[in-house]
Coordinates of C-alpha atoms and ligand atoms in Angstrom, one line a residue:
M1 CA 6.4 47.4 16.9
Q2 CA 6.1 44.5 14.8
E3 CA 2.7 42.6 16.0
V4 CA 3.2 38.9 16.7
T5 CA 0.6 36.7 15.2
T6 CA -0.8 33.5 17.3
E7 CA -3.2 32.1 15.2
K8 CA -2.5 28.8 13.7
K9 CA -3.7 28.1 10.1
E10 CA -6.0 25.3 10.3
F11 CA -4.8 22.6 8.7
T12 CA -7.7 20.7 6.1
P13 CA -5.9 17.2 4.9
N14 CA -6.1 16.3 1.3
I15 CA -7.5 13.0 0.4
V16 CA -8.3 10.5 -2.4
A17 CA -11.2 8.5 -2.1
F18 CA -11.1 5.5 -4.4
C19 CA -14.3 4.5 -5.2
C20 CA -15.9 1.4 -7.3
N21 CA -18.3 3.0 -9.7
W22 CA -21.5 0.1 -8.9
C23 CA -21.7 0.7 -5.4
S24 CA -19.7 3.0 -3.1
Y25 CA -20.2 5.8 -5.6
A26 CA -23.2 5.5 -6.0
G27 CA -23.3 5.6 -2.2
A28 CA -21.4 9.2 -2.4
D29 CA -23.9 9.9 -4.7
L30 CA -26.3 8.8 -2.2
A31 CA -25.1 10.9 0.5
G32 CA -24.8 13.8 -1.8
S33 CA -28.9 13.5 -2.8
S34 CA -29.6 13.0 0.7
R35 CA -28.2 15.8 1.4
L36 CA -25.9 14.2 4.3
N37 CA -22.2 16.0 4.6
Y38 CA -19.0 14.9 4.1
P39 CA -15.6 17.2 3.7
A40 CA -14.9 19.0 0.2
N41 CA -11.5 18.3 0.6
V42 CA -12.3 14.8 0.3
K43 CA -10.8 14.0 -3.9
I44 CA -13.2 10.9 -5.2
I45 CA -11.5 9.3 -8.1
R46 CA -14.3 6.8 -9.8
V47 CA -13.0 3.6 -10.5
P48 CA -14.7 0.7 -12.6
C49 CA -14.1 -2.3 -8.8
S50 CA -11.7 -1.5 -6.3
C51 CA -9.2 -4.2 -8.0
R52 CA -8.4 -1.6 -10.2
V53 CA -6.1 0.8 -7.7
N54 CA -3.2 -0.7 -8.5
P55 CA -1.3 0.2 -5.5
M56 CA 1.1 2.4 -7.7
F57 CA -2.0 4.3 -7.5
V58 CA -1.9 4.7 -3.7
L59 CA 2.0 5.5 -3.7
K60 CA 1.4 8.0 -6.5
A61 CA -1.2 10.0 -4.4
F62 CA 1.0 10.3 -1.3
Q63 CA 3.8 11.3 -3.9
Q64 CA 1.5 14.2 -4.9
G65 CA 0.1 15.4 -1.6
A66 CA -2.4 13.5 -0.2
D67 CA -2.2 13.1 3.7
G68 CA -4.6 10.0 3.4
V69 CA -6.0 7.6 1.2
I70 CA -9.1 5.7 1.0
L71 CA -10.8 2.7 -1.0
C72 CA -14.2 2.2 -0.7
G73 CA -15.2 -1.1 -2.5
C74 CA -19.0 -3.3 -2.7
H75 CA -19.4 -5.8 0.2
P76 CA -17.5 -8.7 0.1
G77 CA -19.6 -11.3 -2.3
D78 CA -21.3 -8.1 -3.6
C79 CA -18.6 -7.0 -6.3
H80 CA -19.6 -6.5 -9.5
Y81 CA -17.0 -8.4 -11.1
V82 CA -17.2 -11.2 -8.3
T83 CA -14.0 -11.6 -6.4
G84 CA -12.4 -8.0 -7.4
N85 CA -12.2 -6.5 -3.9
Y86 CA -11.0 -10.0 -2.6
Y87 CA -7.8 -9.0 -4.2
T88 CA -8.4 -5.6 -2.9
R89 CA -8.6 -6.7 0.3
R90 CA -5.4 -8.5 0.3
R91 CA -3.7 -6.6 -1.8
M92 CA -4.1 -3.4 0.8
A93 CA -3.7 -5.4 3.9
L94 CA 0.2 -6.0 2.1
L95 CA 0.3 -2.4 0.7
F96 CA -0.7 -0.4 4.0
S97 CA 1.6 -2.6 6.3
F98 CA 4.3 -2.0 4.1
L99 CA 3.6 1.8 4.4
N100 CA 3.4 1.7 7.9
Y101 CA 6.6 0.3 7.7
M102 CA 7.9 3.6 5.6
G103 CA 6.6 5.9 8.1
I104 CA 3.0 6.7 6.6
E105 CA 1.0 6.0 9.8
K106 CA -1.8 3.1 9.2
D107 CA -4.3 5.5 9.9
R108 CA -3.6 7.5 7.3
T109 CA -5.0 4.6 5.0
R110 CA -8.2 2.8 5.1
V111 CA -10.0 0.3 2.8
E112 CA -14.2 -0.2 3.8
W113 CA -16.8 -1.7 1.9
V114 CA -20.1 1.0 1.0
S115 CA -23.1 -0.1 -1.2
A116 CA -25.0 1.8 -2.9
A117 CA -27.8 2.0 -0.3
E118 CA -25.4 3.1 2.2
G119 CA -25.0 6.9 1.5
A120 CA -25.0 8.1 5.7
K121 CA -22.4 5.0 6.1
F122 CA -20.2 7.2 3.6
S123 CA -20.7 10.5 5.4
A124 CA -19.9 8.8 8.1
V125 CA -17.2 6.7 6.9
M126 CA -15.4 9.9 5.1
N127 CA -16.4 12.1 8.4
D128 CA -14.5 10.0 10.7
F129 CA -11.5 9.2 8.2
V130 CA -10.4 13.3 7.9
K131 CA -11.0 13.4 11.5
T132 CA -7.9 11.1 12.1
V133 CA -6.2 12.1 9.2
T134 CA -6.6 15.7 10.6
E135 CA -5.3 14.9 13.4
L136 CA -2.4 12.9 12.4
G137 CA -1.5 15.8 10.6
E138 CA 0.0 16.5 7.9
N139 CA 2.1 13.8 6.0
K140 CA 5.6 14.3 5.2
R141 CA 6.8 10.9 4.1
L142 CA 6.9 9.7 0.2
T143 CA 6.0 13.5 -1.1
D144 CA 8.1 14.9 -4.1
L145 CA 8.9 18.0 -2.3
R146 CA 8.5 20.0 -5.8
V147 CA 4.7 19.0 -5.4
K148 CA 4.9 21.3 -1.5
E149 CA 6.6 24.3 -2.9
G150 CA 4.2 24.9 -5.4
K151 CA 1.5 24.6 -2.7
Ligands
FES201 FE1 -17.4 -2.8 -6.4 FE2 -15.7 -4.4 -7.4 S1 -17.3 -3.5 -8.3 S2 -15.5 -3.5 -5.6

C-alpha cells in the first residue's frame, strides 16, 4: 500500500525590494553589518532613486513570479534628487490601486521610507512584509505561466 504524505510544503514567497542607493540600500547594508536579520527571499534591486522605478518594473516583477514588491526610498524631504520620492509616492499610490483593482491584493505592494541610519527599521519592515505576503500565499495574477512551469 502506498503511503500518503500529509506533509505540506512550506510556502516561501519571492519578494522583490527596490531600494534607493542613498538611503534604503545603505539601511539594508547597516542591517547586515549590525547582524539584524531579514529573510533571504528578499531580493534587493538597487536603484539610484526610488523614482527610477518605472511602474513597468513592478508589473514585470509580478510577471516574472514575484509574490510581493516593496519600494524603499529616502524619507520625504531627504531625497538625494530633492523631489524624486514625491513622484514615487504619487506614482505608486496610483499603480497599487490599479493593481488592487486587477486582483493583486494591496498588501502585496508597499512603499516604505528607510534612511541610511535605520538598519533596524529595514529589518523590521522586511520581516513584516514577508510575513504578510506569506499569509496571502502565492500570487497567481499577472504571472507568466511559462515562468511558473520552469520552477
Ligand atoms: Fe532616495 Fe530619491 S535618492 S528616494
